[in-house]
Amino acid sequence: MGVQKDDKVIIYSDSEECLKTIARWLSVCDTSHDRCLSSVPPNIPWPRRILFIDSGFVKLVETAGVPARYVTLSHCWGSGNSQHKLTKASIQDLKAGIRHEVLCKTYRDAIACAVRLSVHYIWIDSMCIVQDDDDDWKTESAGMSEVYKNSYITLCATRSENGDGGLFSDRWLERKEIYSEHREIDREIENLTLPGSPYKIDLSDYGIEEQEIFARLTYGHHEMDLVSHNIHTRLPRLPPKATDPLIHRAWAFQERLLASRIIDFRCDEIVWECSQCRWCECTKADRQKVDSWRSRFNSMCPKDPVNLNLSTAGRIDPRALFQMWNDIVTMYSRMLMTYNSDRLVALSGLAQQVSCQFESRYYGGLWERDFPMSLLWQLWSTDDRPSFFSIHISSRPERYRAPSWSWASTIDGLVQWNKQEIRRPEFQPQEITCHVCNVDWNQAGPNRYGDCSSASITLQGYLAEATISRPRPNDDAITLTHIDDGLTKQFIPDIEVGDPGCVDYLPPHSLVHCLEIVKKGKYTEGLVLKLVENGRKHKRIGFFDGLQRESESWQDDPWFDYEGLKQIVTII
């Protein structure tokens, strides 16, 4: 038969056929999907501000009265100034109304799509939050989860790196250019001219001349959407930033998970996802089981009241929720953000949604009910394909936002929890040797799930004293040497401690404290702490782990005095 022409994906995404496909998906979801929100219930509040789409104009509305359906836009701002922004000076002009043509292409396309779907209200962050009013931004960002959760549908400008890119495009032209640029093997492609047509691959440079090989460009969205089950990274492969840049943005990651339904305008095609189905123009997603980050999050953190009652009745295992949360943090920490100060607030909507499922306090990206195990986070390289030992050394932000025991106290790095104990007999059984005595948390601003102004955690556990040294210059891994017997363990620092110019600098052979959190068979994990405030408190500077190679049982391990009293430690 050979390779057939692919004619399912129309060239132009703003074509009548594409818009009819979107409308059909929406109609099917509205009429037959029990788990999806088909409309905004009248008792659910609107956003504080929203844009009304009038004939040729868009007007800012301070919401009041009977709510109607609205759509939300998820997009990349980019580095330019093409987006129209709401400011203190422009608010009256926006209330009076501005013409569509003065808006950037992404906003114009979103408005056009909303109208075609018979929706006349749209929420766009830059035009509904006062950008030069810090108090307004803090208040509105704290309610972001409700905005996207209650939206009729979210339009994702996934293919655009800024406001000039738009939703709609010539998909064939983009695929031809991008796939030619990012081929893993530099092959000459012939006859790549007609949309959807097979093309001939010239393999003469590889000694293959007698055989003709034909292929067709694939659609790259399916693999990277699925949840990876790799026990070390649990990370799916992301597309190149040049193809679908929105996929790489931290704020957009939250918006994607919170939205009740999304229409994804990608470089390849348009993809639909709701709580029940995933559809795409090429129809491959129609035949696959829904196993995306959105489906996993929505199944464990349902947004509608019916499913919410089921979850709070004890049907969801808190341990599964904590594992899901850790995986979300790992994936989220891989994303890019323009302002590092958003590291907690851009995740706060997801935290708020998770908090509805069980009773637990939330502290800077960690859940109290998952203490002390959730304190055992590590930082890895943010490379798209991190290896198991890709240690990342971060630094503290200029402005305080979280205590040292929270991963949010660092400015970057892939946040991971050690999973190598899974299925390996030497890491069983498991015993938590440390417990939490008290947590003191003073939030900063109106967002309970955002930054704090000060915080501390008091723990009781086994403490050991050790000195630090680098086996080799510029080696990321640092050795901990017990001060009494000289036995060593591995120290994985969170931040740079070997540079004299850094605030947390520790000279070679400095004394540190090691607080054990858990023992897993002959394996032990815990926190590396340094004394601060004249020895009255500690700061986390890293993580330690290691096999107890010198002993046959926990009780014989010379690192920790298991027969002695546990010590109380306060970490800030």
PDB file of N, CA and C in Angstrom, residues 399-430:
ATOM      1  N   ARG A 399      15.009  38.180  47.448  1.00  0.00           N
ATOM      2  CA  ARG A 399      13.928  38.492  48.387  1.00  0.00           C
ATOM      3  C   ARG A 399      13.427  37.203  49.025  1.00  0.00           C
ATOM      4  N   TYR A 400      13.343  37.172  50.341  1.00  0.00           N
ATOM      5  CA  TYR A 400      12.912  35.979  51.075  1.00  0.00           C
ATOM      6  C   TYR A 400      11.477  35.620  50.699  1.00  0.00           C
ATOM      7  N   ARG A 401      11.243  34.337  50.461  1.00  0.00           N
ATOM      8  CA  ARG A 401       9.873  33.891  50.205  1.00  0.00           C
ATOM      9  C   ARG A 401       9.519  32.584  50.899  1.00  0.00           C
ATOM     10  N   ALA A 402      10.539  31.826  51.344  1.00  0.00           N
ATOM     11  CA  ALA A 402      10.271  30.532  51.977  1.00  0.00           C
ATOM     12  C   ALA A 402      11.469  30.138  52.832  1.00  0.00           C
ATOM     13  N   PRO A 403      11.249  29.308  53.846  1.00  0.00           N
ATOM     14  CA  PRO A 403      12.359  28.858  54.702  1.00  0.00           C
ATOM     15  C   PRO A 403      13.258  27.880  53.964  1.00  0.00           C
ATOM     16  N   SER A 404      14.432  27.643  54.513  1.00  0.00           N
ATOM     17  CA  SER A 404      15.429  26.805  53.842  1.00  0.00           C
ATOM     18  C   SER A 404      14.973  25.362  53.693  1.00  0.00           C
ATOM     19  N   TRP A 405      14.016  24.910  54.532  1.00  0.00           N
ATOM     20  CA  TRP A 405      13.554  23.523  54.436  1.00  0.00           C
ATOM     21  C   TRP A 405      12.517  23.326  53.329  1.00  0.00           C
ATOM     22  N   SER A 406      12.125  24.400  52.645  1.00  0.00           N
ATOM     23  CA  SER A 406      11.224  24.315  51.497  1.00  0.00           C
ATOM     24  C   SER A 406      12.028  24.421  50.208  1.00  0.00           C
ATOM     25  N   TRP A 407      11.673  23.610  49.206  1.00  0.00           N
ATOM     26  CA  TRP A 407      12.347  23.700  47.911  1.00  0.00           C
ATOM     27  C   TRP A 407      12.167  25.081  47.283  1.00  0.00           C
ATOM     28  N   ALA A 408      11.114  25.811  47.677  1.00  0.00           N
ATOM     29  CA  ALA A 408      10.867  27.137  47.120  1.00  0.00           C
ATOM     30  C   ALA A 408      11.875  28.168  47.609  1.00  0.00           C
ATOM     31  N   SER A 409      12.744  27.800  48.552  1.00  0.00           N
ATOM     32  CA  SER A 409      13.777  28.724  49.027  1.00  0.00           C
ATOM     33  C   SER A 409      14.944  28.814  48.046  1.00  0.00           C
ATOM     34  N   THR A 410      14.928  27.975  47.008  1.00  0.00           N
ATOM     35  CA  THR A 410      15.955  28.021  45.972  1.00  0.00           C
ATOM     36  C   THR A 410      15.374  28.681  44.722  1.00  0.00           C
ATOM     37  N   ILE A 411      16.221  29.177  43.841  1.00  0.00           N
ATOM     38  CA  ILE A 411      15.707  29.925  42.688  1.00  0.00           C
ATOM     39  C   ILE A 411      15.446  29.045  41.480  1.00  0.00           C
ATOM     40  N   ASP A 412      16.059  27.862  41.408  1.00  0.00           N
ATOM     41  CA  ASP A 412      15.849  27.011  40.240  1.00  0.00           C
ATOM     42  C   ASP A 412      16.252  25.587  40.576  1.00  0.00           C
ATOM     43  N   GLY A 413      16.210  24.719  39.570  1.00  0.00           N
ATOM     44  CA  GLY A 413      16.554  23.320  39.758  1.00  0.00           C
ATOM     45  C   GLY A 413      15.318  22.437  39.699  1.00  0.00           C
ATOM     46  N   LEU A 414      15.513  21.225  39.224  1.00  0.00           N
ATOM     47  CA  LEU A 414      14.444  20.234  39.135  1.00  0.00           C
ATOM     48  C   LEU A 414      14.258  19.597  40.507  1.00  0.00           C
ATOM     49  N   VAL A 415      13.101  19.793  41.113  1.00  0.00           N
ATOM     50  CA  VAL A 415      12.834  19.279  42.458  1.00  0.00           C
ATOM     51  C   VAL A 415      12.433  17.809  42.352  1.00  0.00           C
ATOM     52  N   GLN A 416      13.161  16.958  43.065  1.00  0.00           N
ATOM     53  CA  GLN A 416      12.883  15.528  43.039  1.00  0.00           C
ATOM     54  C   GLN A 416      12.902  14.967  44.452  1.00  0.00           C
ATOM     55  N   TRP A 417      12.168  13.885  44.623  1.00  0.00           N
ATOM     56  CA  TRP A 417      12.236  13.101  45.852  1.00  0.00           C
ATOM     57  C   TRP A 417      12.844  11.759  45.497  1.00  0.00           C
ATOM     58  N   ASN A 418      13.736  11.255  46.329  1.00  0.00           N
ATOM     59  CA  ASN A 418      14.478  10.035  46.028  1.00  0.00           C
ATOM     60  C   ASN A 418      13.526   8.852  45.952  1.00  0.00           C
ATOM     61  N   LYS A 419      13.540   8.154  44.799  1.00  0.00           N
ATOM     62  CA  LYS A 419      12.634   7.022  44.601  1.00  0.00           C
ATOM     63  C   LYS A 419      13.387   5.703  44.434  1.00  0.00           C
ATOM     64  N   GLN A 420      14.699   5.711  44.682  1.00  0.00           N
ATOM     65  CA  GLN A 420      15.445   4.504  44.391  1.00  0.00           C
ATOM     66  C   GLN A 420      15.180   3.383  45.395  1.00  0.00           C
ATOM     67  N   GLU A 421      14.473   3.680  46.490  1.00  0.00           N
ATOM     68  CA  GLU A 421      14.168   2.616  47.440  1.00  0.00           C
ATOM     69  C   GLU A 421      13.108   1.668  46.937  1.00  0.00           C
ATOM     70  N   ILE A 422      12.423   2.035  45.854  1.00  0.00           N
ATOM     71  CA  ILE A 422      11.323   1.223  45.347  1.00  0.00           C
ATOM     72  C   ILE A 422      11.843  -0.126  44.868  1.00  0.00           C
ATOM     73  N   ARG A 423      11.253  -1.202  45.389  1.00  0.00           N
ATOM     74  CA  ARG A 423      11.469  -2.587  44.947  1.00  0.00           C
ATOM     75  C   ARG A 423      12.873  -3.133  45.237  1.00  0.00           C
ATOM     76  N   ARG A 424      13.721  -2.390  45.921  1.00  0.00           N
ATOM     77  CA  ARG A 424      15.061  -2.908  46.191  1.00  0.00           C
ATOM     78  C   ARG A 424      15.136  -3.383  47.644  1.00  0.00           C
ATOM     79  N   PRO A 425      15.487  -4.653  47.870  1.00  0.00           N
ATOM     80  CA  PRO A 425      15.397  -5.234  49.214  1.00  0.00           C
ATOM     81  C   PRO A 425      16.298  -4.551  50.238  1.00  0.00           C
ATOM     82  N   GLU A 426      17.458  -4.008  49.803  1.00  0.00           N
ATOM     83  CA  GLU A 426      18.344  -3.376  50.785  1.00  0.00           C
ATOM     84  C   GLU A 426      17.760  -2.084  51.337  1.00  0.00           C
ATOM     85  N   PHE A 427      16.676  -1.561  50.728  1.00  0.00           N
ATOM     86  CA  PHE A 427      16.045  -0.337  51.201  1.00  0.00           C
ATOM     87  C   PHE A 427      14.749  -0.623  51.952  1.00  0.00           C
ATOM     88  N   GLN A 428      14.579  -1.852  52.408  1.00  0.00           N
ATOM     89  CA  GLN A 428      13.392  -2.228  53.167  1.00  0.00           C
ATOM     90  C   GLN A 428      13.830  -2.938  54.450  1.00  0.00           C
ATOM     91  N   PRO A 429      13.073  -2.875  55.542  1.00  0.00           N
ATOM     92  CA  PRO A 429      11.857  -2.090  55.710  1.00  0.00           C
ATOM     93  C   PRO A 429      12.189  -0.605  55.927  1.00  0.00           C
ATOM     94  N   GLN A 430      11.178   0.213  56.124  1.00  0.00           N
ATOM     95  CA  GLN A 430      11.363   1.654  56.277  1.00  0.00           C
ATOM     96  C   GLN A 430      10.898   2.103  57.655  1.00  0.00           C
TER      97      GLN A 430
END
